[in-house]
PDB file of C-alpha atoms in Angstrom:
ATOM      1  CA  ARG A   1     147.689 141.253 125.546  1.00  0.00           C
ATOM      2  CA  LEU A   2     148.549 143.996 123.057  1.00  0.00           C
ATOM      3  CA  THR A   3     144.974 145.269 123.067  1.00  0.00           C
ATOM      4  CA  GLN A   4     144.962 145.224 126.870  1.00  0.00           C
ATOM      5  CA  ALA A   5     148.277 147.085 127.059  1.00  0.00           C
ATOM      6  CA  THR A   6     147.409 149.740 124.464  1.00  0.00           C
ATOM      7  CA  ARG A   7     143.623 149.847 125.024  1.00  0.00           C
ATOM      8  CA  GLU A   8     143.297 150.127 121.246  1.00  0.00           C
ATOM      9  CA  THR A   9     142.319 147.779 118.406  1.00  0.00           C
ATOM     10  CA  VAL A  10     144.854 145.212 117.178  1.00  0.00           C
ATOM     11  CA  THR A  11     144.458 143.800 113.674  1.00  0.00           C
ATOM     12  CA  LEU A  12     146.148 140.966 111.820  1.00  0.00           C
ATOM     13  CA  ALA A  13     145.927 141.171 108.013  1.00  0.00           C
ATOM     14  CA  VAL A  14     147.275 139.258 105.015  1.00  0.00           C
ATOM     15  CA  ARG A  15     147.779 140.271 101.394  1.00  0.00           C
ATOM     16  CA  VAL A  16     145.390 138.713  98.878  1.00  0.00           C
ATOM     17  CA  GLY A  17     146.198 139.076  95.210  1.00  0.00           C
ATOM     18  CA  VAL A  18     147.876 142.193  93.903  1.00  0.00           C
ATOM     19  CA  SER A  19     145.620 144.906  95.220  1.00  0.00           C
ATOM     20  CA  HIS A  20     143.987 143.937  98.498  1.00  0.00           C
ATOM     21  CA  VAL A  21     144.516 143.047 102.116  1.00  0.00           C
ATOM     22  CA  LEU A  22     142.215 140.823 104.132  1.00  0.00           C
ATOM     23  CA  CYS A  23     141.483 141.398 107.817  1.00  0.00           C
ATOM     24  CA  VAL A  24     141.850 137.899 109.288  1.00  0.00           C
ATOM     25  CA  HIS A  25     141.832 138.586 113.026  1.00  0.00           C
ATOM     26  CA  GLN A  26     141.089 141.516 115.268  1.00  0.00           C
ATOM     27  CA  ILE A  27     140.709 142.338 118.926  1.00  0.00           C
ATOM     28  CA  GLU A  28     138.769 145.564 119.284  1.00  0.00           C
ATOM     29  CA  SER A  29     139.515 148.305 121.761  1.00  0.00           C
ATOM     30  CA  PRO A  30     137.377 148.126 124.896  1.00  0.00           C
ATOM     31  CA  ARG A  31     136.691 151.854 124.515  1.00  0.00           C
ATOM     32  CA  PRO A  32     133.434 153.048 122.939  1.00  0.00           C
ATOM     33  CA  ALA A  33     135.226 155.241 120.361  1.00  0.00           C
ATOM     34  CA  ARG A  34     137.500 152.926 118.368  1.00  0.00           C
ATOM     35  CA  THR A  35     138.658 151.938 114.926  1.00  0.00           C
ATOM     36  CA  ALA A  36     137.838 148.491 113.627  1.00  0.00           C
ATOM     37  CA  PHE A  37     137.325 146.460 110.470  1.00  0.00           C
ATOM     38  CA  ARG A  38     135.205 143.366 109.947  1.00  0.00           C
ATOM     39  CA  ILE A  39     136.875 139.961 109.919  1.00  0.00           C
ATOM     40  CA  GLY A  40     137.039 139.029 106.243  1.00  0.00           C
ATOM     41  CA  GLN A  41     136.883 142.645 105.093  1.00  0.00           C
ATOM     42  CA  ARG A  42     138.974 143.399 101.994  1.00  0.00           C
ATOM     43  CA  LEU A  43     140.987 146.589 102.221  1.00  0.00           C
ATOM     44  CA  PRO A  44     143.023 148.456  99.597  1.00  0.00           C
ATOM     45  CA  LEU A  45     146.728 147.634  99.551  1.00  0.00           C
ATOM     46  CA  HIS A  46     147.798 151.272  99.190  1.00  0.00           C
ATOM     47  CA  ALA A  47     146.004 153.058 102.052  1.00  0.00           C
ATOM     48  CA  GLY A  48     146.721 152.475 105.740  1.00  0.00           C
ATOM     49  CA  ALA A  49     149.616 151.309 107.880  1.00  0.00           C
ATOM     50  CA  GLY A  50     149.019 147.543 107.909  1.00  0.00           C
ATOM     51  CA  GLU A  51     148.210 147.626 104.241  1.00  0.00           C
ATOM     52  CA  ARG A  52     151.375 149.593 103.399  1.00  0.00           C
ATOM     53  CA  VAL A  53     153.514 147.128 105.366  1.00  0.00           C
ATOM     54  CA  LEU A  54     152.182 144.302 103.236  1.00  0.00           C
ATOM     55  CA  LEU A  55     152.771 146.272 100.031  1.00  0.00           C
ATOM     56  CA  ALA A  56     156.286 147.317 101.082  1.00  0.00           C
ATOM     57  CA  PHE A  57     157.339 143.699 101.549  1.00  0.00           C
ATOM     58  CA  ALA A  58     155.390 142.241  98.619  1.00  0.00           C
ATOM     59  CA  PRO A  59     157.202 140.868  95.560  1.00  0.00           C
ATOM     60  CA  PRO A  60     158.453 143.639  93.237  1.00  0.00           C
ATOM     61  CA  GLU A  61     155.896 142.780  90.555  1.00  0.00           C
ATOM     62  CA  VAL A  62     153.041 143.347  93.036  1.00  0.00           C
ATOM     63  CA  VAL A  63     154.503 146.694  94.122  1.00  0.00           C
ATOM     64  CA  GLU A  64     154.909 147.857  90.522  1.00  0.00           C
ATOM     65  CA  THR A  65     151.395 146.730  89.584  1.00  0.00           C
ATOM     66  CA  VAL A  66     149.960 148.836  92.403  1.00  0.00           C
ATOM     67  CA  LEU A  67     152.179 151.822  91.616  1.00  0.00           C
ATOM     68  CA  ILE A  68     151.338 151.924  87.907  1.00  0.00           C
ATOM     69  CA  GLY A  69     147.608 151.804  88.531  1.00  0.00           C
ATOM     70  CA  GLU A  70     145.287 154.605  89.507  1.00  0.00           C
ATOM     71  CA  LEU A  71     145.229 154.841  93.307  1.00  0.00           C
ATOM     72  CA  GLU A  72     141.780 155.451  94.713  1.00  0.00           C
ATOM     73  CA  ARG A  73     141.619 158.345  97.161  1.00  0.00           C
ATOM     74  CA  TYR A  74     139.620 157.472 100.300  1.00  0.00           C
ATOM     75  CA  THR A  75     140.485 160.616 102.255  1.00  0.00           C
ATOM     76  CA  ALA A  76     142.555 163.743 101.715  1.00  0.00           C
ATOM     77  CA  ASN A  77     145.434 161.836 103.383  1.00  0.00           C
ATOM     78  CA  THR A  78     145.424 158.821 101.055  1.00  0.00           C
ATOM     79  CA  PRO A  79     148.899 158.950  99.476  1.00  0.00           C
ATOM     80  CA  ASP A  80     149.355 159.530  95.752  1.00  0.00           C
ATOM     81  CA  VAL A  81     151.825 157.387  93.791  1.00  0.00           C
ATOM     82  CA  ASP A  82     154.875 159.572  94.513  1.00  0.00           C
ATOM     83  CA  GLU A  83     154.129 159.791  98.239  1.00  0.00           C
ATOM     84  CA  LEU A  84     153.381 156.067  98.395  1.00  0.00           C
ATOM     85  CA  ARG A  85     156.756 155.271  96.780  1.00  0.00           C
ATOM     86  CA  ARG A  86     158.523 157.345  99.459  1.00  0.00           C
ATOM     87  CA  ARG A  87     156.545 155.733 102.259  1.00  0.00           C
ATOM     88  CA  LEU A  88     157.252 152.223 100.937  1.00  0.00           C
ATOM     89  CA  VAL A  89     161.015 152.898 100.988  1.00  0.00           C
ATOM     90  CA  SER A  90     160.774 154.252 104.528  1.00  0.00           C
ATOM     91  CA  THR A  91     158.648 151.288 105.643  1.00  0.00           C
ATOM     92  CA  ARG A  92     161.167 148.792 104.221  1.00  0.00           C
ATOM     93  CA  ASN A  93     164.093 150.639 105.806  1.00  0.00           C
ATOM     94  CA  VAL A  94     162.565 151.188 109.242  1.00  0.00           C
ATOM     95  CA  GLY A  95     160.341 148.093 109.469  1.00  0.00           C
ATOM     96  CA  ILE A  96     157.457 150.025 110.995  1.00  0.00           C
ATOM     97  CA  THR A  97     154.994 152.541 109.587  1.00  0.00           C
ATOM     98  CA  THR A  98     152.315 154.932 110.728  1.00  0.00           C
ATOM     99  CA  SER A  99     149.250 156.204 108.916  1.00  0.00           C
ATOM    100  CA  ARG A 100     146.892 159.019 109.789  1.00  0.00           C
ATOM    101  CA  SER A 101     143.443 159.117 108.197  1.00  0.00           C
ATOM    102  CA  GLU A 102     144.608 157.428 104.968  1.00  0.00           C
ATOM    103  CA  TYR A 103     141.643 155.057 104.718  1.00  0.00           C
ATOM    104  CA  VAL A 104     139.453 155.853 107.721  1.00  0.00           C
ATOM    105  CA  PRO A 105     139.010 159.533 108.564  1.00  0.00           C
ATOM    106  CA  GLY A 106     140.229 160.339 112.071  1.00  0.00           C
ATOM    107  CA  ALA A 107     142.141 157.069 112.525  1.00  0.00           C
ATOM    108  CA  LEU A 108     145.785 156.604 113.391  1.00  0.00           C
ATOM    109  CA  ALA A 109     147.541 153.267 112.953  1.00  0.00           C
ATOM    110  CA  VAL A 110     151.007 151.854 113.594  1.00  0.00           C
ATOM    111  CA  ALA A 111     151.967 148.605 111.856  1.00  0.00           C
ATOM    112  CA  ILE A 112     154.831 146.145 111.463  1.00  0.00           C
ATOM    113  CA  PRO A 113     155.481 143.186 109.186  1.00  0.00           C
ATOM    114  CA  VAL A 114     155.435 139.666 110.614  1.00  0.00           C
ATOM    115  CA  ALA A 115     157.838 137.323 108.826  1.00  0.00           C
ATOM    116  CA  VAL A 116     158.460 133.594 108.823  1.00  0.00           C
ATOM    117  CA  ALA A 117     161.579 132.214 107.147  1.00  0.00           C
ATOM    118  CA  GLY A 118     162.297 135.643 105.688  1.00  0.00           C
ATOM    119  CA  ASP A 119     158.869 136.061 104.061  1.00  0.00           C
ATOM    120  CA  VAL A 120     156.363 138.596 105.371  1.00  0.00           C
ATOM    121  CA  VAL A 121     153.190 136.620 106.023  1.00  0.00           C
ATOM    122  CA  CYS A 122     151.007 139.253 107.677  1.00  0.00           C
ATOM    123  CA  SER A 123     150.895 142.689 109.213  1.00  0.00           C
ATOM    124  CA  LEU A 124     150.200 143.462 112.853  1.00  0.00           C
ATOM    125  CA  THR A 125     148.568 146.839 113.489  1.00  0.00           C
ATOM    126  CA  VAL A 126     147.464 148.865 116.493  1.00  0.00           C
ATOM    127  CA  SER A 127     144.940 151.577 115.659  1.00  0.00           C
ATOM    128  CA  GLY A 128     142.707 154.078 117.321  1.00  0.00           C
ATOM    129  CA  PRO A 129     141.262 157.557 117.028  1.00  0.00           C
ATOM    130  CA  ALA A 130     144.015 160.018 116.049  1.00  0.00           C
ATOM    131  CA  ASP A 131     143.022 162.480 118.760  1.00  0.00           C
ATOM    132  CA  ARG A 132     143.756 159.824 121.391  1.00  0.00           C
ATOM    133  CA  CYS A 133     146.801 158.274 119.694  1.00  0.00           C
ATOM    134  CA  ASP A 134     149.233 161.171 119.952  1.00  0.00           C
ATOM    135  CA  ALA A 135     153.036 161.153 119.682  1.00  0.00           C
ATOM    136  CA  GLY A 136     153.454 159.972 123.295  1.00  0.00           C
ATOM    137  CA  TRP A 137     151.050 157.091 122.697  1.00  0.00           C
ATOM    138  CA  GLN A 138     152.918 156.144 119.530  1.00  0.00           C
ATOM    139  CA  ALA A 139     156.259 156.160 121.359  1.00  0.00           C
ATOM    140  CA  ARG A 140     154.851 153.790 124.002  1.00  0.00           C
ATOM    141  CA  VAL A 141     153.071 151.522 121.490  1.00  0.00           C
ATOM    142  CA  LYS A 142     155.890 150.975 118.977  1.00  0.00           C
ATOM    143  CA  PRO A 143     158.115 148.831 121.251  1.00  0.00           C
ATOM    144  CA  MET A 144     155.071 146.869 122.456  1.00  0.00           C
ATOM    145  CA  LEU A 145     154.056 146.250 118.852  1.00  0.00           C
ATOM    146  CA  VAL A 146     157.557 145.126 117.877  1.00  0.00           C
ATOM    147  CA  ASN A 147     157.692 142.724 120.839  1.00  0.00           C
ATOM    148  CA  ALA A 148     154.265 141.314 120.000  1.00  0.00           C
ATOM    149  CA  GLY A 149     155.367 140.874 116.384  1.00  0.00           C
ATOM    150  CA  ARG A 150     158.464 138.977 117.462  1.00  0.00           C
ATOM    151  CA  ALA A 151     156.368 136.737 119.706  1.00  0.00           C
ATOM    152  CA  LEU A 152     153.968 136.067 116.831  1.00  0.00           C
ATOM    153  CA  GLU A 153     156.870 135.268 114.488  1.00  0.00           C
ATOM    154  CA  TYR A 154     158.186 132.790 117.051  1.00  0.00           C
ATOM    155  CA  LEU A 155     154.765 131.137 117.398  1.00  0.00           C
ATOM    156  CA  LEU A 156     154.317 130.913 113.634  1.00  0.00           C
ATOM    157  CA  ARG A 157     157.815 129.526 113.153  1.00  0.00           C
ATOM    158  CA  GLU A 158     157.478 126.940 115.922  1.00  0.00           C
ATOM    159  CA  ALA A 159     153.869 125.885 115.407  1.00  0.00           C
ATOM    160  CA  PRO A 160     154.424 123.437 112.504  1.00  0.00           C
ATOM    161  CA  SER A 161     157.340 121.655 114.199  1.00  0.00           C
ATOM    162  CA  GLU A 162     155.397 121.383 117.465  1.00  0.00           C
ATOM    163  CA  ARG A 163     152.394 119.940 115.633  1.00  0.00           C
ATOM    164  CA  ALA A 164     154.630 117.408 113.898  1.00  0.00           C
ATOM    165  CA  ALA A 165     156.185 116.421 117.218  1.00  0.00           C
ATOM    166  CA  ASP A 166     152.729 116.060 118.798  1.00  0.00           C
ATOM    167  CA  GLU A 167     151.581 113.896 115.893  1.00  0.00           C
ATOM    168  CA  ARG A 168     154.666 111.657 116.192  1.00  0.00           C
ATOM    169  CA  SER A 169     154.172 111.265 119.944  1.00  0.00           C
ATOM    170  CA  THR A 170     150.501 110.256 119.530  1.00  0.00           C
ATOM    171  CA  ARG A 171     151.320 107.678 116.852  1.00  0.00           C
ATOM    172  CA  GLY A 172     153.986 106.018 118.961  1.00  0.00           C
ATOM    173  CA  PRO A 173     157.433 104.758 117.897  1.00  0.00           C
ATOM    174  CA  THR A 174     156.179 102.797 114.885  1.00  0.00           C
ATOM    175  CA  GLY A 175     154.177 105.709 113.410  1.00  0.00           C
TER     176      GLY A 175
END
């Protein structure tokens, strides 16, 4: 639904280890010009909106490991350590972040964390070509993204208890 509403690519990613993000699900924009990753693609933890969300809410030791290392520059907009520190604070405070051409030249992305039981389990990102994703687009997309994130958090929170209830009902009263 988020891809249909925004007409842009929606990506779900998880942090793997201390330096990468893994694209685990994606619905690509129906438009010919679009941004997209491959399912299973490993991405750097320090460049891009969805990636930064996962770094911002990672355990402190992961954040410090990334910040003390040499950050690879993918574009002229890939943040250096000082800029990344500032953006991480902002991301934690606001709960949403935007990137422009940090990893993919010409791409703009808006991302939020998705949490279950207080732990961020993934990022949800909407991305597209920066020339199409202007300030007006961003203003329209942010509330849609937040609502989709809340719906996903609800589904993730409820899914295990629903499965357990389904399993109990199929086993009958004696289990």
